[in-house]
């Protein structure tokens, strides 16, 4: 596939905005409902256009890093920036998804909301399996993660690109849970694409 054009000419690493201040979801539920009622009709973009945008972000962040450091580093800041972008998207997305739903009373309810309503809003399906040890650890399994449907498990470059891309949905889940009032660490893993698991560890 052709490499998307670099979106910026500067070699300096772009500054990532700080995450929005966390607010208890219950405190502004009424405001969310009013905003949802006053919002204009839904605006959607084709999934292929979004996937291209996601790939462009990966290339652009990697190019910026190479320009700033002279060489690409493993465990790169590009992945951290992509995760932060996902966090901000998830933080805002959950407001529209959960505005008219019951408030999550515990971490399990928050994960169920993420696995059913929010996940369906993004991927047009629910998570295939949700597991927990009832001690703050949750595993979300997707047997056919649609954003990686075109990636090959037996190609090293494809696996590396998939691992980077997964920082975005990991941040998305973390941001959604943060706006529901739960701080978490999210780690995405895969062995055979497009099967993906997201391990969510809630922080007390």
GROMACS .gro file of C-alpha atoms in nm:
model
  204
    1UNK     CA    1   0.000   0.000   0.000
    2UNK     CA    2   0.134   0.352  -0.075
    3UNK     CA    3   0.281   0.534   0.221
    4UNK     CA    4   0.058   0.826   0.330
    5UNK     CA    5   0.221   1.167   0.290
    6UNK     CA    6   0.382   1.326   0.592
    7UNK     CA    7   0.136   1.568   0.741
    8UNK     CA    8   0.397   1.807   0.882
    9UNK     CA    9   0.732   1.932   0.761
   10UNK     CA   10   0.892   1.995   1.098
   11UNK     CA   11   1.121   1.734   1.243
   12UNK     CA   12   1.052   1.840   1.599
   13UNK     CA   13   0.848   1.605   1.814
   14UNK     CA   14   0.494   1.731   1.852
   15UNK     CA   15   0.379   1.809   2.202
   16UNK     CA   16   0.093   1.589   2.316
   17UNK     CA   17  -0.177   1.779   2.511
   18UNK     CA   18  -0.224   1.676   2.872
   19UNK     CA   19  -0.527   1.452   2.930
   20UNK     CA   20  -0.841   1.634   3.039
   21UNK     CA   21  -0.901   1.660   3.410
   22UNK     CA   22  -1.093   1.359   3.531
   23UNK     CA   23  -1.443   1.432   3.652
   24UNK     CA   24  -1.675   1.194   3.838
   25UNK     CA   25  -1.922   1.077   3.578
   26UNK     CA   26  -2.218   1.106   3.814
   27UNK     CA   27  -2.145   1.475   3.880
   28UNK     CA   28  -2.208   1.579   3.524
   29UNK     CA   29  -2.460   1.323   3.403
   30UNK     CA   30  -2.735   1.584   3.374
   31UNK     CA   31  -2.509   1.807   3.166
   32UNK     CA   32  -2.425   1.512   2.939
   33UNK     CA   33  -2.793   1.436   2.885
   34UNK     CA   34  -2.867   1.799   2.799
   35UNK     CA   35  -2.571   1.813   2.560
   36UNK     CA   36  -2.680   1.492   2.389
   37UNK     CA   37  -3.034   1.624   2.347
   38UNK     CA   38  -2.908   1.952   2.200
   39UNK     CA   39  -2.647   1.795   1.973
   40UNK     CA   40  -2.709   1.795   1.595
   41UNK     CA   41  -2.765   1.474   1.401
   42UNK     CA   42  -2.494   1.205   1.399
   43UNK     CA   43  -2.200   1.257   1.171
   44UNK     CA   44  -2.021   0.947   1.054
   45UNK     CA   45  -1.722   0.869   0.836
   46UNK     CA   46  -1.660   0.557   0.630
   47UNK     CA   47  -1.461   0.288   0.808
   48UNK     CA   48  -1.204   0.271   0.526
   49UNK     CA   49  -1.138   0.646   0.563
   50UNK     CA   50  -1.088   0.604   0.937
   51UNK     CA   51  -0.849   0.313   0.888
   52UNK     CA   52  -0.646   0.526   0.645
   53UNK     CA   53  -0.639   0.807   0.902
   54UNK     CA   54  -0.517   0.566   1.168
   55UNK     CA   55  -0.237   0.443   0.940
   56UNK     CA   56  -0.145   0.803   0.855
   57UNK     CA   57  -0.115   0.883   1.226
   58UNK     CA   58   0.117   0.584   1.273
   59UNK     CA   59   0.343   0.688   0.984
   60UNK     CA   60   0.342   1.056   1.081
   61UNK     CA   61   0.424   0.995   1.448
   62UNK     CA   62   0.702   0.753   1.349
   63UNK     CA   63   0.844   1.004   1.098
   64UNK     CA   64   0.839   1.281   1.360
   65UNK     CA   65   1.024   1.060   1.603
   66UNK     CA   66   1.287   0.961   1.348
   67UNK     CA   67   1.342   1.327   1.259
   68UNK     CA   68   1.386   1.423   1.623
   69UNK     CA   69   1.605   1.133   1.733
   70UNK     CA   70   1.787   1.035   1.413
   71UNK     CA   71   1.677   0.675   1.455
   72UNK     CA   72   1.362   0.496   1.558
   73UNK     CA   73   1.369   0.362   1.911
   74UNK     CA   74   1.202   0.042   2.022
   75UNK     CA   75   0.918   0.106   2.269
   76UNK     CA   76   0.886   0.440   2.094
   77UNK     CA   77   0.722   0.762   2.201
   78UNK     CA   78   0.517   0.732   1.881
   79UNK     CA   79   0.324   0.447   2.043
   80UNK     CA   80   0.279   0.651   2.361
   81UNK     CA   81   0.143   0.943   2.160
   82UNK     CA   82  -0.097   0.718   1.974
   83UNK     CA   83  -0.218   0.574   2.304
   84UNK     CA   84  -0.273   0.926   2.436
   85UNK     CA   85  -0.478   1.018   2.129
   86UNK     CA   86  -0.688   0.707   2.187
   87UNK     CA   87  -0.731   0.807   2.551
   88UNK     CA   88  -0.872   1.146   2.458
   89UNK     CA   89  -1.109   0.993   2.200
   90UNK     CA   90  -1.235   0.731   2.447
   91UNK     CA   91  -1.277   0.990   2.722
   92UNK     CA   92  -1.509   1.196   2.502
   93UNK     CA   93  -1.683   0.905   2.329
   94UNK     CA   94  -1.811   0.746   2.650
   95UNK     CA   95  -1.999   1.066   2.734
   96UNK     CA   96  -2.234   1.025   2.438
   97UNK     CA   97  -2.258   0.647   2.480
   98UNK     CA   98  -2.339   0.653   2.852
   99UNK     CA   99  -2.538   0.975   2.880
  100UNK     CA  100  -2.875   0.796   2.899
  101UNK     CA  101  -2.763   0.476   3.069
  102UNK     CA  102  -2.739   0.374   3.433
  103UNK     CA  103  -2.421   0.486   3.606
  104UNK     CA  104  -2.162   0.211   3.651
  105UNK     CA  105  -2.150   0.137   4.025
  106UNK     CA  106  -1.833  -0.075   4.025
  107UNK     CA  107  -1.543  -0.172   3.796
  108UNK     CA  108  -1.727  -0.478   3.661
  109UNK     CA  109  -2.026  -0.268   3.556
  110UNK     CA  110  -1.792  -0.015   3.394
  111UNK     CA  111  -1.622  -0.292   3.194
  112UNK     CA  112  -1.959  -0.435   3.090
  113UNK     CA  113  -2.061  -0.091   2.963
  114UNK     CA  114  -1.734  -0.073   2.771
  115UNK     CA  115  -1.770  -0.427   2.630
  116UNK     CA  116  -2.131  -0.390   2.519
  117UNK     CA  117  -2.240  -0.034   2.447
  118UNK     CA  118  -1.912   0.148   2.380
  119UNK     CA  119  -1.747  -0.141   2.194
  120UNK     CA  120  -2.054  -0.185   1.975
  121UNK     CA  121  -2.054   0.187   1.897
  122UNK     CA  122  -1.697   0.159   1.768
  123UNK     CA  123  -1.670  -0.193   1.621
  124UNK     CA  124  -2.036  -0.280   1.544
  125UNK     CA  125  -2.019  -0.582   1.775
  126UNK     CA  126  -1.977  -0.665   2.142
  127UNK     CA  127  -1.660  -0.808   2.290
  128UNK     CA  128  -1.664  -1.186   2.238
  129UNK     CA  129  -1.563  -1.266   2.596
  130UNK     CA  130  -1.514  -1.077   2.922
  131UNK     CA  131  -1.324  -1.249   3.201
  132UNK     CA  132  -1.229  -1.124   3.548
  133UNK     CA  133  -1.057  -1.251   3.859
  134UNK     CA  134  -1.282  -1.023   4.071
  135UNK     CA  135  -0.972  -0.851   4.205
  136UNK     CA  136  -0.947  -0.568   3.956
  137UNK     CA  137  -0.818  -0.762   3.656
  138UNK     CA  138  -1.030  -0.795   3.340
  139UNK     CA  139  -0.959  -0.955   3.002
  140UNK     CA  140  -1.157  -0.847   2.694
  141UNK     CA  141  -1.129  -1.090   2.402
  142UNK     CA  142  -1.214  -1.008   2.041
  143UNK     CA  143  -1.194  -1.310   1.809
  144UNK     CA  144  -1.191  -1.094   1.496
  145UNK     CA  145  -1.063  -0.744   1.568
  146UNK     CA  146  -1.185  -0.558   1.260
  147UNK     CA  147  -0.902  -0.301   1.245
  148UNK     CA  148  -0.651  -0.588   1.202
  149UNK     CA  149  -0.851  -0.799   0.956
  150UNK     CA  150  -0.603  -0.722   0.675
  151UNK     CA  151  -0.288  -0.794   0.879
  152UNK     CA  152  -0.098  -1.120   0.833
  153UNK     CA  153   0.018  -1.316   1.137
  154UNK     CA  154   0.314  -1.469   0.952
  155UNK     CA  155   0.463  -1.137   0.837
  156UNK     CA  156   0.703  -0.969   1.085
  157UNK     CA  157   0.640  -0.618   0.952
  158UNK     CA  158   0.266  -0.671   0.966
  159UNK     CA  159   0.287  -0.793   1.327
  160UNK     CA  160   0.501  -0.495   1.425
  161UNK     CA  161   0.253  -0.253   1.266
  162UNK     CA  162  -0.038  -0.430   1.437
  163UNK     CA  163   0.133  -0.405   1.775
  164UNK     CA  164   0.173  -0.030   1.729
  165UNK     CA  165  -0.179   0.022   1.605
  166UNK     CA  166  -0.321  -0.150   1.913
  167UNK     CA  167  -0.196   0.135   2.131
  168UNK     CA  168  -0.486   0.342   1.997
  169UNK     CA  169  -0.772   0.113   2.108
  170UNK     CA  170  -0.586   0.047   2.434
  171UNK     CA  171  -0.586   0.421   2.502
  172UNK     CA  172  -0.948   0.439   2.392
  173UNK     CA  173  -1.053   0.182   2.655
  174UNK     CA  174  -0.842   0.350   2.923
  175UNK     CA  175  -0.993   0.692   2.844
  176UNK     CA  176  -1.351   0.562   2.851
  177UNK     CA  177  -1.295   0.396   3.189
  178UNK     CA  178  -1.129   0.712   3.323
  179UNK     CA  179  -1.438   0.919   3.244
  180UNK     CA  180  -1.648   0.658   3.423
  181UNK     CA  181  -1.432   0.719   3.729
  182UNK     CA  182  -1.184   0.429   3.708
  183UNK     CA  183  -0.810   0.457   3.657
  184UNK     CA  184  -0.667   0.162   3.470
  185UNK     CA  185  -0.374   0.018   3.278
  186UNK     CA  186  -0.463  -0.145   2.945
  187UNK     CA  187  -0.237  -0.384   2.756
  188UNK     CA  188  -0.326  -0.532   2.415
  189UNK     CA  189  -0.185  -0.869   2.310
  190UNK     CA  190  -0.220  -1.107   2.016
  191UNK     CA  191  -0.076  -1.435   1.898
  192UNK     CA  192  -0.268  -1.511   1.581
  193UNK     CA  193  -0.429  -1.214   1.408
  194UNK     CA  194  -0.696  -1.089   1.407
  195UNK     CA  195  -0.761  -1.242   1.755
  196UNK     CA  196  -0.681  -0.975   2.017
  197UNK     CA  197  -0.709  -0.953   2.395
  198UNK     CA  198  -0.711  -0.637   2.605
  199UNK     CA  199  -0.595  -0.687   2.963
  200UNK     CA  200  -0.736  -0.418   3.192
  201UNK     CA  201  -0.595  -0.372   3.542
  202UNK     CA  202  -0.793  -0.134   3.761
  203UNK     CA  203  -0.596   0.085   3.998
  204UNK     CA  204  -0.734   0.138   4.346
   0.00000   0.00000   0.00000
